[in-house]
Short mmCIF file of C-alpha atoms (C1' of nucleotides) in Angstrom, two decimals:
data_model
loop_
_atom_site.label_atom_id
_atom_site.label_comp_id
_atom_site.label_asym_id
_atom_site.label_seq_id
_atom_site.Cartn_x
_atom_site.Cartn_y
_atom_site.Cartn_z
CA MET E 1 24.26 85.20 71.65
CA SER E 2 22.48 84.86 68.90
CA VAL E 3 19.56 86.69 69.52
CA PRO E 4 17.12 86.96 66.20
CA PRO E 5 17.08 89.88 64.71
CA LEU E 6 14.74 92.90 66.19
CA THR E 7 12.14 94.93 63.57
CA LEU E 8 13.96 98.06 65.14
CA SER E 9 17.26 97.29 65.26
CA ALA E 10 16.21 95.52 61.19
CA GLU E 11 15.88 99.63 60.31
CA PHE E 12 17.99 100.83 62.91
CA ARG E 13 20.66 99.16 60.90
CA LYS E 14 19.68 99.94 57.44
CA ILE E 15 19.77 103.59 57.46
CA VAL E 16 22.74 103.71 59.77
CA GLU E 17 24.90 101.39 57.68
CA ALA E 18 23.57 104.06 54.54
CA ARG E 19 24.84 106.89 56.29
CA MET E 20 27.51 104.96 57.63
CA ASN E 21 29.29 104.57 53.87
CA GLN E 22 29.51 108.25 53.18
CA VAL E 23 30.96 108.81 56.39
CA LEU E 24 33.32 106.42 55.44
CA LYS E 25 34.33 107.74 52.19
CA GLY E 26 35.15 111.09 53.54
CA ILE E 27 37.01 110.23 56.56
CA GLU E 28 38.92 107.62 54.36
CA GLU E 29 39.72 110.47 51.47
CA THR E 30 40.57 113.19 54.73
CA PHE E 31 43.14 110.40 56.50
CA ASN E 32 44.82 109.30 53.15
CA GLN E 33 45.34 113.20 52.25
CA ILE E 34 47.39 113.57 55.31
CA ILE E 35 49.01 110.26 55.52
CA GLU E 36 50.21 110.12 51.94
CA THR E 37 52.07 114.00 52.24
CA GLN E 38 54.06 112.70 56.35
CA LYS E 39 55.51 110.47 56.77
CA ILE E 40 55.12 109.05 60.39
CA THR E 41 58.20 107.39 62.54
CA PRO E 42 57.66 105.02 65.38
CA THR E 43 57.93 107.25 68.03
CA GLU E 44 55.00 109.78 66.23
CA LEU E 45 52.76 107.06 65.83
CA LYS E 46 53.44 106.32 70.20
CA ASP E 47 52.87 109.39 71.48
CA GLU E 48 49.84 110.12 69.26
CA LEU E 49 48.27 106.29 70.83
CA GLU E 50 49.41 108.42 74.09
CA SER E 51 47.46 111.13 73.42
CA LEU E 52 44.61 109.61 72.88
CA GLN E 53 44.50 106.86 75.78
CA GLU E 54 43.09 108.77 78.45
CA SER E 55 39.57 109.36 76.68
CA PHE E 56 39.63 105.93 75.44
CA ASN E 57 40.23 104.49 78.45
CA LEU E 58 37.57 106.20 80.03
CA LEU E 59 34.84 105.53 77.28
CA PHE E 60 35.33 102.35 76.06
CA GLN E 61 35.68 100.33 79.62
CA LYS E 62 32.31 98.56 80.57
CA TRP E 63 29.52 99.82 80.49
CA SER E 64 30.52 103.08 79.80
CA LEU E 65 29.03 103.35 76.40
CA GLU E 66 25.89 101.31 77.27
CA ILE E 67 25.45 103.93 79.71
CA LEU E 68 25.37 106.98 77.48
CA TYR E 69 23.44 104.57 74.48
CA THR E 70 20.51 104.01 77.32
CA LEU E 71 20.70 107.38 78.18
CA LEU E 72 20.09 108.54 74.45
CA LEU E 73 17.40 106.77 74.00
CA LYS E 74 15.47 107.01 77.26
CA ASP E 75 16.76 110.59 77.65
CA ALA E 76 15.78 111.36 81.20
CA ILE E 77 15.54 108.40 83.25
CA GLY E 78 16.76 107.49 87.06
CA PHE E 79 19.70 105.31 88.48
CA GLY E 80 17.11 102.56 89.21
CA GLU E 81 15.56 102.27 85.78
CA ILE E 82 19.63 102.25 84.46
CA LYS E 83 20.29 99.36 87.13
CA LYS E 84 17.04 97.08 85.64
CA ILE E 85 17.89 97.28 81.91
CA LEU E 86 21.54 96.97 82.37
CA THR E 87 21.27 94.81 85.10
CA VAL E 88 24.11 96.28 86.59
CA ASN E 89 25.53 96.38 90.04
CA SER E 90 24.21 99.26 92.23
CA ARG E 91 28.41 100.20 93.04
CA THR E 92 29.27 99.58 89.24
CA LEU E 93 26.61 102.01 88.29
CA SER E 94 26.93 104.59 90.66
CA ASP E 95 30.80 104.84 90.42
CA LYS E 96 30.35 104.51 86.51
CA LEU E 97 27.59 107.79 86.54
CA LYS E 98 29.92 109.58 89.03
CA MET E 99 32.38 109.09 86.48
CA LEU E 100 30.50 110.11 83.41
CA GLN E 101 29.48 113.31 85.02
CA LYS E 102 33.14 114.04 86.21
CA HIS E 103 34.15 113.91 83.01
CA GLY E 104 31.10 116.22 81.09
CA TYR E 105 29.41 113.42 79.32
CA ILE E 106 26.18 113.49 81.45
CA THR E 107 24.17 115.44 84.08
CA ARG E 108 22.24 114.54 87.27
CA ASN E 109 19.18 116.62 88.54
CA VAL E 110 18.31 116.14 91.48
CA THR E 111 14.39 116.71 92.49
CA ALA E 112 13.59 116.29 96.29
CA GLY E 113 9.75 115.79 96.27
CA PRO E 114 8.11 113.10 97.84
CA PRO E 115 9.67 110.20 96.11
CA LEU E 116 13.09 111.08 96.02
CA ARG E 117 13.87 110.98 92.45
CA VAL E 118 17.32 111.79 90.52
CA GLU E 119 17.39 111.94 86.86
CA TYR E 120 20.69 111.58 84.29
CA THR E 121 20.33 113.03 81.27
CA LEU E 122 22.93 113.76 78.28
CA THR E 123 25.36 116.54 77.67
CA SER E 124 25.83 117.27 74.27
CA LYS E 125 29.21 116.38 74.58
CA GLY E 126 27.72 113.41 75.84
CA LYS E 127 25.33 113.02 73.17
CA ASN E 128 28.04 113.18 70.11
CA THR E 129 30.11 111.26 71.65
CA VAL E 130 27.11 108.11 71.92
CA LEU E 131 25.84 109.56 68.56
CA LEU E 132 29.70 109.16 66.42
CA ALA E 133 29.53 106.05 68.27
CA LEU E 134 27.34 104.53 66.44
CA PRO E 135 28.22 103.73 62.75
CA LEU E 136 31.06 102.44 64.74
CA LEU E 137 28.74 99.90 66.85
CA TYR E 138 26.83 98.90 64.23
CA TYR E 139 29.44 98.29 61.37
CA SER E 140 31.47 96.20 63.64
CA SER E 141 28.51 93.29 64.91
CA SER E 142 26.86 93.87 61.02
CA SER E 143 29.92 92.07 59.35
CA GLU E 144 30.37 90.26 62.37
CA VAL E 145 27.58 88.43 61.17
CA LYS E 146 28.22 88.11 57.27
CA ALA E 147 31.48 87.24 58.22
CA MET O 1 51.02 112.19 80.88
CA SER O 2 50.04 115.47 79.10
CA VAL O 3 52.08 115.30 76.03
CA PRO O 4 53.22 118.75 73.99
CA PRO O 5 50.64 118.37 70.54
CA LEU O 6 52.20 116.92 67.81
CA THR O 7 52.25 119.17 64.98
CA LEU O 8 50.70 115.90 63.52
CA SER O 9 48.56 115.86 65.99
CA ALA O 10 47.15 119.11 65.56
CA GLU O 11 47.06 119.04 61.88
CA PHE O 12 44.82 115.87 62.18
CA ARG O 13 42.63 117.00 64.31
CA LYS O 14 41.38 119.81 62.64
CA ILE O 15 41.25 118.03 59.69
CA VAL O 16 39.06 115.19 61.25
CA GLU O 17 37.35 117.40 63.22
CA ALA O 18 35.93 119.15 60.03
CA ARG O 19 34.75 116.46 58.90
CA MET O 20 33.51 115.41 61.85
CA ASN O 21 30.89 118.08 62.35
CA GLN O 22 29.60 117.07 58.53
CA VAL O 23 29.51 113.21 60.36
CA LEU O 24 27.53 114.08 63.32
CA LYS O 25 25.41 116.44 62.00
CA GLY O 26 24.17 113.73 59.35
CA ILE O 27 23.79 111.07 62.32
CA GLU O 28 21.76 112.46 64.68
CA GLU O 29 19.46 113.41 62.12
CA THR O 30 18.86 109.59 60.76
CA PHE O 31 18.71 108.81 64.35
CA ASN O 32 16.00 111.27 65.20
CA GLN O 33 14.05 109.92 62.13
CA ILE O 34 14.25 106.72 63.60
CA ILE O 35 12.78 107.74 67.52
CA GLU O 36 10.62 109.66 66.71
CA THR O 37 8.39 107.45 65.14
CA GLN O 38 8.95 104.57 67.67
CA LYS O 39 8.67 104.10 70.72
CA ILE O 40 10.45 102.01 72.34
CA THR O 41 10.63 99.87 75.80
CA PRO O 42 13.12 98.88 78.33
CA THR O 43 12.92 95.53 77.00
CA GLU O 44 13.70 96.48 73.72
CA LEU O 45 16.17 98.62 74.49
CA LYS O 46 17.84 95.67 76.33
CA ASP O 47 17.85 93.71 73.32
CA GLU O 48 19.15 95.75 71.07
CA LEU O 49 22.04 96.61 73.49
CA GLU O 50 22.81 93.07 73.68
CA SER O 51 22.89 92.25 70.07
CA LEU O 52 25.79 95.29 70.25
CA GLN O 53 27.49 93.60 72.80
CA GLU O 54 29.87 91.21 71.14
CA SER O 55 30.95 93.45 68.66
CA PHE O 56 31.55 96.15 71.82
CA ASN O 57 33.44 93.45 73.47
CA LEU O 58 35.84 92.22 70.75
CA LEU O 59 36.45 95.95 69.94
CA PHE O 60 36.70 98.10 73.07
CA GLN O 61 39.10 95.62 75.06
CA LYS O 62 42.56 96.95 76.55
CA TRP O 63 44.77 96.99 72.65
CA SER O 64 42.66 95.96 70.07
CA LEU O 65 41.85 99.27 68.29
CA GLU O 66 45.33 100.11 69.51
CA ILE O 67 46.86 97.16 66.78
CA LEU O 68 44.30 98.32 64.65
CA TYR O 69 45.31 101.83 64.38
CA THR O 70 49.26 101.12 64.42
CA LEU O 71 48.20 98.97 61.19
CA LEU O 72 46.33 101.42 59.59
CA LEU O 73 49.19 103.86 60.19
CA LYS O 74 52.48 101.08 59.29
CA ASP O 75 50.68 99.34 56.88
CA ALA O 76 52.56 96.19 56.95
CA ILE O 77 54.40 95.89 59.77
CA GLY O 78 55.61 92.39 61.89
CA PHE O 79 55.46 90.89 65.69
CA GLY O 80 58.41 92.80 66.99
CA GLU O 81 57.56 96.37 65.78
CA ILE O 82 53.91 95.89 66.78
CA LYS O 83 55.59 94.79 70.17
CA LYS O 84 58.18 97.69 70.41
CA ILE O 85 55.97 100.66 69.64
CA LEU O 86 52.52 99.90 72.04
CA THR O 87 55.12 98.04 74.74
CA VAL O 88 52.71 95.30 75.10
CA ASN O 89 53.65 91.99 76.24
CA SER O 90 54.40 88.94 74.24
CA ARG O 91 51.67 87.14 74.91
CA THR O 92 48.45 89.64 75.17
CA LEU O 93 50.09 90.52 71.60
CA SER O 94 49.85 86.92 70.36
CA ASP O 95 46.62 86.94 72.47
CA LYS O 96 44.95 89.61 71.08
CA LEU O 97 46.27 89.31 67.05
CA LYS O 98 44.83 85.90 67.22
CA MET O 99 41.92 87.12 68.25
CA LEU O 100 41.89 89.70 65.54
CA GLN O 101 42.83 87.63 63.12
CA LYS O 102 40.09 84.93 63.97
CA HIS O 103 36.80 87.81 63.55
CA GLY O 104 38.76 89.12 60.14
CA TYR O 105 40.44 92.24 61.07
CA ILE O 106 43.98 91.72 60.10
CA THR O 107 45.52 88.71 57.96
CA ARG O 108 48.39 86.93 58.86
CA ASN O 109 52.04 86.86 56.35
CA VAL O 110 54.58 84.41 56.54
CA THR O 111 57.30 84.88 54.52
CA ALA O 112 59.95 82.15 55.53
CA GLY O 113 63.05 83.85 54.08
CA PRO O 114 66.54 84.28 56.06
CA PRO O 115 64.88 86.13 58.77
CA LEU O 116 61.70 84.65 59.18
CA ARG O 117 59.20 87.47 59.10
CA VAL O 118 55.37 87.75 59.79
CA GLU O 119 53.65 90.41 58.85
CA TYR O 120 50.61 91.94 59.78
CA THR O 121 47.71 93.58 57.20
CA LEU O 122 44.42 95.22 57.91
CA THR O 123 41.53 93.54 56.01
CA SER O 124 38.96 96.27 54.83
CA LYS O 125 36.68 95.20 57.71
CA GLY O 126 39.44 96.32 59.56
CA LYS O 127 40.32 99.62 58.24
CA ASN O 128 36.64 100.62 57.96
CA THR O 129 36.70 99.87 61.98
CA VAL O 130 39.34 102.15 62.29
CA LEU O 131 39.00 105.24 60.12
CA LEU O 132 35.28 104.98 61.72
CA ALA O 133 36.64 104.65 65.31
CA LEU O 134 38.81 107.82 64.18
CA PRO O 135 36.08 110.70 64.73
CA LEU O 136 34.66 109.22 68.31
CA LEU O 137 38.29 108.92 69.29
CA TYR O 138 39.28 112.43 68.17
CA TYR O 139 36.24 114.02 69.50
CA SER O 140 35.98 112.54 73.03
CA SER O 141 40.06 113.37 73.33
CA SER O 142 39.58 117.26 72.44
CA SER O 143 36.75 117.99 74.09
CA GLU O 144 38.20 116.59 77.24
CA VAL O 145 41.36 119.19 77.08
CA LYS O 146 38.44 121.73 76.97
CA ALA O 147 36.40 120.33 79.55
"C1'" DT L 1 77.81 72.14 66.22
"C1'" DT L 2 76.93 76.68 67.57
"C1'" DT L 3 75.33 81.31 67.09
"C1'" DA L 4 72.10 84.66 65.63
"C1'" DC L 5 67.26 86.10 65.48
"C1'" DT L 6 62.37 86.76 64.88
"C1'" DA L 7 57.76 84.99 66.50
"C1'" DA L 8 55.54 82.66 69.22
"C1'" DT L 9 54.08 80.40 74.34
"C1'" DA L 10 54.40 78.52 79.50
"C1'" DC L 11 53.06 79.56 83.84
"C1'" DA L 12 53.23 81.83 88.38
"C1'" DA L 13 52.35 86.26 90.09
"C1'" DC L 14 49.71 89.97 90.04
"C1'" DA L 15 46.62 94.21 89.95
"C1'" DA L 16 41.81 96.20 88.60
"C1'" DG L 17 37.42 96.42 88.39
"C1'" DG L 18 33.20 94.07 89.07
"C1'" DT L 19 30.10 91.40 91.82
"C1'" DA L 20 27.16 90.03 96.26
"C1'" DT L 21 25.16 91.29 99.96
"C1'" DA L 22 24.25 93.34 103.58
"C1'" DC L 23 23.54 98.68 104.84
"C1'" DA L 24 22.13 104.08 105.23
"C1'" DA L 25 20.57 108.87 104.14
"C1'" DA L 26 16.38 111.36 103.18
"C1'" DG L 27 11.25 111.81 102.97
"C1'" DT L 28 6.63 110.06 103.32
"C1'" DA L 29 2.10 107.43 104.91
"C1'" DC L 30 0.63 104.83 108.40
"C1'" DG S 1 7.63 104.64 116.31
"C1'" DT S 2 7.33 101.98 111.86
"C1'" DA S 3 6.99 100.81 107.21
"C1'" DC S 4 8.37 101.59 102.91
"C1'" DT S 5 10.24 103.56 98.61
"C1'" DT S 6 14.33 105.42 95.95
"C1'" DT S 7 19.37 106.43 95.52
"C1'" DG S 8 22.81 105.77 96.39
"C1'" DT S 9 27.74 103.68 100.11
"C1'" DA S 10 30.54 99.65 102.58
"C1'" DT S 11 32.93 95.73 102.79
"C1'" DA S 12 34.53 91.80 101.34
"C1'" DC S 13 35.61 88.71 97.71
"C1'" DC S 14 36.11 87.20 93.30
"C1'" DT S 15 36.64 86.44 88.31
"C1'" DT S 16 39.78 88.21 84.56
"C1'" DG S 17 42.83 89.75 81.93
"C1'" DT S 18 47.82 91.93 81.31
"C1'" DT S 19 52.43 91.31 82.94
"C1'" DG S 20 57.41 88.93 84.17
"C1'" DT S 21 60.43 85.89 83.28
"C1'" DA S 22 61.64 82.19 80.98
"C1'" DT S 23 61.38 78.99 77.13
"C1'" DT S 24 60.59 77.10 72.76
"C1'" DA S 25 60.38 76.92 67.28
"C1'" DG S 26 61.69 77.19 63.09
"C1'" DT S 27 65.69 79.30 59.77
"C1'" DA S 28 70.07 79.94 58.08
"C1'" DA S 29 75.28 81.55 58.75
"C1'" DA S 30 79.56 80.96 60.55
#
DNA sequence: TTTACTAATACAACAAGGTATACAAAGTAC
DNA sequence: GTACTTTGTATACCTTGTTGTATTAGTAAA
């Protein structure tokens, strides 16, 4: 695509990346502590991966993170607006929203006023999840450019 | 699947989660700084999402993160061993490895000795990426259990 | 030459998920 | 009753990616 960088993006990236370097250092340190004291067998590794797989599959299928990210930035938002922003199919969006709600990432609030209004908002679980995803997303997309 | 928790997992989780809380606090703070000073339009949001999409699609397709995670824990590892650990199809694995290599996440080293040996290792980009993914994975899978 | 071994490729079949298009419920305005 | 809005649902199609099975490439020992 090679979209020209937005001012928002640029500022966003700079701040997030600065923060990220601290994060990274901390995680690596922690990780090394664990690994150096334990040898891991292939079987253990396989189990370890399987235990992560469910939430992994849920989060990283198409649209999930995009939806959460949109909610993070727009706070309360309706079905139609999400649809317009992401240009996603009604059916697909409906499915994803249901799934995210079922797993506790978002909340659905109906206000039955004159124009029927359904608002989606992030739960704290959902919010934390997106926030944790940010450094990963920005890091991989920024080093994509450099590489 | 409901695999019984491994001791490794348990210890892993505890340490990673502790670290994660710090991380989360920092990210949220940073994020709020940005958002509060800028209003974001739907169009900007859409562009913002698109600029992240490429690396997003690359990383979060099936097997990518699993492979990177395996390499993180096993350091240098051969084609066959990855295949066995992940029980993944030859063709698929071959494709993914090529793609990850092309985008600078992993390195391919051939040692032409008596038994042909091809070793895959993480680049620093690859390593950083997995490390950044860890808190996200562990957070979402742990709150999956609680919810 | 044959066998053995790892790494990878070829190709057809299959399954999951996403999409387009149209339509349905719920409510108000005309 | 008819039209209009928003939020979805129904159906059937189609694309993409993954898999199974078999095959090739390269190297060395027997």
